[in-house]
Amino acid sequence: EGISGSEFTLDSIRKALIRQEDVIVFSLIERARFPMNSALYNPRLDLVPGFSGPLVDFIVKETEAVQAKAGRYVNPEENPFFPDNLPPSMIPNHNYSQVLHPGGASININKAIWDMYLNQLLPLFVDAGDDGNYASTAASDLICLQALSRRIHYGKFVAEIKFRDAPNDYEPPIRAKDTDVLMKLLTDERVEKMVKKRVEKKADVFGQDVNASNNADIKRYKVDPSVVARLYDEWVIPLTKLVEVEYLIRRLD
Ligand SMILES: C=C(O[C@@H]1C=C(C(=O)O)C=C[C@H]1O)C(=O)O
């Protein structure tokens, strides 16, 4: 994974997206070990003295602060969920290859990803209930959120390579700020179909209970494969394409 100048092709970017599917499926499987634990997300409980907001906000903010100090957000592939007041990196800067247009740095749709994950996706694949393991559950949520965020914001790299491969096609709708035409240009329905099929299959393979005996005729999934297909169909692919459009519209600034 990671983007280096010589490896920057649509093919290599798509390979990175395929690899990230594994991370997303496994992170959901890990989160499914815990029940809903809704107290974690309750904005009125004030579980941490001196911090107002849900416990999950506290854990994610503090974790992001540590990771920011260690240079996480210097990487153009990473976007924080709480970008305000993040501490600067304290370590010597790694020289990330700067393939993106500078305007791309300002695109961060993590608020939409956060809302989708907590309000729509979580209830689809975790059991109801409360086992009190809030810190572990939140750590698990953050792994899911970061994996989804990285995948969706990869749309910046996808858009950059599509622009470079066909600048004459993209320049007129960019200048006209025609987002509908841009959306049509960047869409590849054949690829989308394959992505959805593949992630459903991955959830099937990675998430089934493995039995030593070979008469396991009833399949029990840790995360329902149809939920993963729906996650991609309704949210991951549309949000990736939204990032692509947002990136392209700024590409000639
Ligand atoms: C990411 C791409 O752009 C679009 C989004 C896709 C996705 O999110 O999986 C797939 C195909 C395209 O419609 C791509 O072309 O690979």
Coordinates of C-alpha atoms and ligand atoms in Angstrom, one line a residue:
E1 CA 0.0 0.0 0.0
G2 CA 1.0 3.7 -0.2
I3 CA 1.4 5.8 -3.2
S4 CA 4.8 6.3 -4.8
G5 CA 5.3 8.3 -8.0
S6 CA 6.3 5.3 -10.1
E7 CA 3.3 3.2 -8.9
F8 CA 0.7 5.9 -9.6
T9 CA -1.7 4.3 -12.2
L10 CA -5.4 3.6 -12.1
D11 CA -4.5 -0.1 -11.9
S12 CA -2.3 0.3 -8.9
I13 CA -4.9 2.5 -7.1
R14 CA -7.6 -0.1 -7.7
K15 CA -5.3 -2.8 -6.3
A16 CA -4.9 -0.6 -3.1
L17 CA -8.7 -0.3 -2.9
I18 CA -9.1 -4.1 -3.2
R19 CA -6.6 -4.6 -0.4
Q20 CA -8.5 -2.1 1.8
E21 CA -11.6 -4.2 1.4
D22 CA -10.0 -6.9 3.5
V23 CA -9.2 -4.4 6.2
I24 CA -12.8 -3.1 6.2
V25 CA -14.4 -6.5 6.3
F26 CA -12.1 -7.7 9.1
S27 CA -12.6 -4.5 11.1
L28 CA -16.4 -5.0 11.0
I29 CA -16.0 -8.6 12.1
E30 CA -14.0 -7.3 15.1
R31 CA -16.6 -4.7 16.0
A32 CA -19.3 -7.4 15.9
R33 CA -17.6 -9.1 18.8
F34 CA -19.2 -6.4 21.0
P35 CA -22.9 -5.6 21.4
M36 CA -24.2 -2.1 20.5
N37 CA -23.0 -0.6 23.8
S38 CA -25.1 2.5 23.1
A39 CA -24.0 4.3 26.3
L40 CA -20.7 4.9 24.4
Y41 CA -22.6 7.1 21.9
N42 CA -24.9 8.9 24.3
P43 CA -24.2 12.7 24.3
R44 CA -26.0 13.2 27.7
L45 CA -24.2 10.7 29.9
D46 CA -21.1 12.8 30.6
L47 CA -19.0 9.8 31.6
V48 CA -15.7 11.7 31.5
P49 CA -15.4 14.5 34.1
G50 CA -14.5 17.7 32.4
F51 CA -15.5 16.5 28.9
S52 CA -18.9 17.2 27.5
G53 CA -20.0 14.9 24.7
P54 CA -20.3 11.1 24.1
L55 CA -17.5 8.9 25.4
V56 CA -16.7 7.8 21.8
D57 CA -15.9 11.4 20.9
F58 CA -13.5 11.6 23.9
I59 CA -11.7 8.4 22.9
V60 CA -11.4 9.2 19.2
K61 CA -10.3 12.8 19.9
E62 CA -7.6 11.7 22.4
T63 CA -6.4 8.9 20.1
E64 CA -6.2 11.2 17.1
A65 CA -4.2 13.7 19.1
V66 CA -1.6 11.0 19.9
Q67 CA -1.5 9.8 16.3
A68 CA -1.3 13.4 15.0
K69 CA 1.8 14.0 17.2
A70 CA 3.3 10.8 15.7
G71 CA 2.7 12.2 12.2
R72 CA -0.3 10.3 11.0
Y73 CA -2.0 13.2 9.3
V74 CA 1.1 14.3 7.5
N75 CA 0.2 11.4 5.2
P76 CA -2.1 12.7 2.5
E77 CA -4.0 9.4 2.7
E78 CA -5.2 10.1 6.2
N79 CA -7.9 12.4 7.4
P80 CA -8.9 13.1 11.0
F81 CA -12.5 12.9 12.4
F82 CA -11.8 15.9 14.7
P83 CA -9.5 18.2 12.7
D84 CA -10.0 21.2 15.0
N85 CA -7.2 21.8 17.4
L86 CA -5.2 18.8 16.5
P87 CA -1.6 19.0 17.7
P88 CA 1.2 19.2 15.1
S89 CA 3.4 16.3 14.2
M90 CA 6.4 16.1 16.6
I91 CA 8.5 13.7 14.5
P92 CA 10.7 14.5 11.5
N93 CA 8.5 14.6 8.4
H94 CA 8.5 11.6 6.1
N95 CA 8.7 12.7 2.5
Y96 CA 5.3 11.6 1.1
S97 CA 5.2 11.9 -2.7
Q98 CA 2.9 14.9 -3.4
V99 CA 0.8 13.5 -6.3
L100 CA -2.4 15.4 -5.3
H101 CA -3.4 18.9 -6.4
P102 CA -3.0 21.2 -3.3
G103 CA -6.8 21.8 -3.2
G104 CA -7.3 18.1 -2.4
A105 CA -6.0 18.6 1.1
S106 CA -9.0 20.6 2.2
I107 CA -11.5 17.8 1.3
N108 CA -12.6 15.9 4.4
I109 CA -16.1 14.3 4.5
N110 CA -15.5 12.4 7.7
K111 CA -18.6 14.0 9.3
A112 CA -20.8 12.2 6.8
I113 CA -18.8 9.0 7.3
W114 CA -19.2 9.2 11.0
D115 CA -22.9 9.8 10.8
M116 CA -23.4 6.9 8.4
Y117 CA -21.3 4.5 10.4
L118 CA -22.9 5.3 13.8
N119 CA -26.5 5.8 12.8
Q120 CA -27.0 3.6 9.9
L121 CA -24.3 0.9 9.6
L122 CA -23.7 -0.1 13.2
P123 CA -27.3 -1.2 14.0
L124 CA -27.3 -3.4 10.9
F125 CA -24.5 -5.7 12.1
V126 CA -24.1 -5.6 15.9
D127 CA -26.3 -7.2 18.5
A128 CA -28.4 -5.2 20.9
G129 CA -27.1 -5.0 24.4
D130 CA -24.5 -3.6 26.7
D131 CA -21.4 -5.5 28.0
G132 CA -19.7 -2.5 29.5
N133 CA -16.6 -2.8 27.3
Y134 CA -16.8 0.8 26.1
A135 CA -13.1 1.5 25.6
S136 CA -12.5 -1.7 23.6
T137 CA -15.6 -1.1 21.6
A138 CA -14.6 2.5 20.8
A139 CA -11.1 1.4 19.8
S140 CA -12.8 -1.1 17.4
D141 CA -15.1 1.6 16.1
L142 CA -12.1 3.8 15.3
I143 CA -10.4 1.1 13.3
C144 CA -13.6 0.7 11.2
L145 CA -14.0 4.4 10.8
Q146 CA -10.4 5.0 9.8
A147 CA -10.5 2.1 7.3
L148 CA -13.7 3.5 5.8
S149 CA -12.3 7.0 5.7
R150 CA -9.1 6.0 4.1
R151 CA -11.0 4.0 1.4
I152 CA -13.5 6.8 0.7
H153 CA -10.8 9.6 0.6
Y154 CA -8.8 7.5 -1.8
G155 CA -11.2 9.0 -4.3
K156 CA -8.8 11.9 -4.4
F157 CA -6.1 9.7 -5.9
V158 CA -8.5 8.0 -8.2
A159 CA -9.7 11.4 -9.4
E160 CA -6.2 12.7 -9.9
I161 CA -5.2 9.7 -12.1
K162 CA -8.4 9.9 -14.1
F163 CA -7.8 13.6 -14.7
R164 CA -4.2 12.9 -15.8
D165 CA -5.3 10.1 -18.1
A166 CA -7.9 12.3 -19.9
P167 CA -7.4 16.0 -19.2
N168 CA -9.3 17.0 -22.4
D169 CA -12.4 15.2 -21.3
Y170 CA -12.4 16.6 -17.7
E171 CA -11.4 20.2 -18.3
P172 CA -14.6 21.5 -19.9
P173 CA -17.0 20.2 -17.2
I174 CA -14.5 21.3 -14.5
R175 CA -14.5 24.8 -15.9
A176 CA -18.3 24.7 -16.2
K177 CA -18.6 23.4 -12.6
D178 CA -20.8 20.7 -14.1
T179 CA -20.9 18.0 -11.4
D180 CA -23.4 15.8 -13.2
V181 CA -21.1 15.4 -16.2
L182 CA -18.1 14.8 -14.0
M183 CA -20.0 12.1 -12.1
K184 CA -20.9 10.4 -15.4
L185 CA -17.3 10.6 -16.7
L186 CA -15.7 9.1 -13.6
T187 CA -18.3 6.3 -13.2
D188 CA -17.4 2.8 -14.2
E189 CA -20.4 0.6 -13.7
R190 CA -18.6 -2.6 -14.6
V191 CA -16.0 -2.0 -11.9
E192 CA -18.6 -1.1 -9.3
K193 CA -20.4 -4.4 -9.9
M194 CA -17.2 -6.3 -9.4
V195 CA -16.4 -4.5 -6.2
K196 CA -19.8 -5.2 -4.8
K197 CA -19.7 -8.9 -5.7
R198 CA -16.2 -9.2 -4.3
V199 CA -16.8 -7.6 -0.9
E200 CA -19.9 -9.8 -0.4
K201 CA -17.7 -12.8 -1.2
K202 CA -15.0 -11.6 1.2
A203 CA -17.5 -11.2 4.0
D204 CA -18.7 -14.8 3.3
V205 CA -15.2 -16.2 3.3
F206 CA -13.7 -14.2 6.1
G207 CA -16.7 -14.2 8.4
Q208 CA -18.0 -17.8 8.5
D209 CA -17.5 -20.0 11.5
V210 CA -14.8 -22.5 10.7
N211 CA -15.5 -26.1 11.9
A212 CA -13.0 -28.9 12.0
S213 CA -15.7 -31.4 11.1
N214 CA -16.9 -31.2 7.5
N215 CA -20.6 -31.6 8.1
A216 CA -21.1 -27.9 8.9
D217 CA -24.1 -27.5 6.6
I218 CA -25.4 -24.4 8.4
K219 CA -23.4 -21.3 7.7
R220 CA -23.3 -18.7 10.5
Y221 CA -21.7 -15.4 9.7
K222 CA -20.0 -13.0 12.0
V223 CA -21.2 -10.1 9.7
D224 CA -23.9 -10.8 7.2
P225 CA -22.4 -10.6 3.7
S226 CA -25.4 -8.8 2.4
V227 CA -24.7 -6.0 4.9
V228 CA -21.2 -5.5 3.5
A229 CA -22.6 -5.5 0.0
R230 CA -25.1 -2.9 1.1
L231 CA -22.4 -0.8 2.8
Y232 CA -20.5 -0.6 -0.4
D233 CA -23.6 -0.1 -2.6
E234 CA -25.3 2.6 -0.5
W235 CA -22.4 4.4 1.1
V236 CA -18.8 3.5 0.3
I237 CA -19.0 3.8 -3.5
P238 CA -21.3 6.8 -3.6
L239 CA -19.1 8.6 -1.0
T240 CA -15.9 7.7 -2.9
K241 CA -17.4 9.2 -6.0
L242 CA -18.5 12.3 -4.1
V243 CA -14.8 12.8 -3.0
E244 CA -13.8 12.3 -6.7
V245 CA -16.2 15.0 -7.8
E246 CA -15.1 17.4 -5.0
Y247 CA -11.5 16.8 -6.0
L248 CA -12.0 17.4 -9.7
I249 CA -14.1 20.5 -9.2
R250 CA -11.0 22.1 -7.6
R251 CA -8.4 20.5 -9.9
L252 CA -7.8 23.6 -12.1
D253 CA -7.9 26.2 -9.2
Ligands
LIG1 C1 -13.0 4.3 -7.5 C2 -13.3 4.3 -8.8 O1 -14.3 5.2 -9.3 C3 -15.7 4.9 -9.2 C4 -16.0 4.4 -7.9 C5 -15.8 3.0 -7.7 C6 -15.7 2.5 -6.3 O2 -15.9 3.3 -5.4 O3 -15.5 1.3 -6.1 C7 -15.7 2.1 -8.8 C8 -15.8 2.6 -10.1 C9 -16.1 4.0 -10.4 O4 -17.4 4.1 -10.7 C10 -12.7 3.5 -9.9 O5 -12.9 3.8 -11.0 O6 -12.0 2.6 -9.5

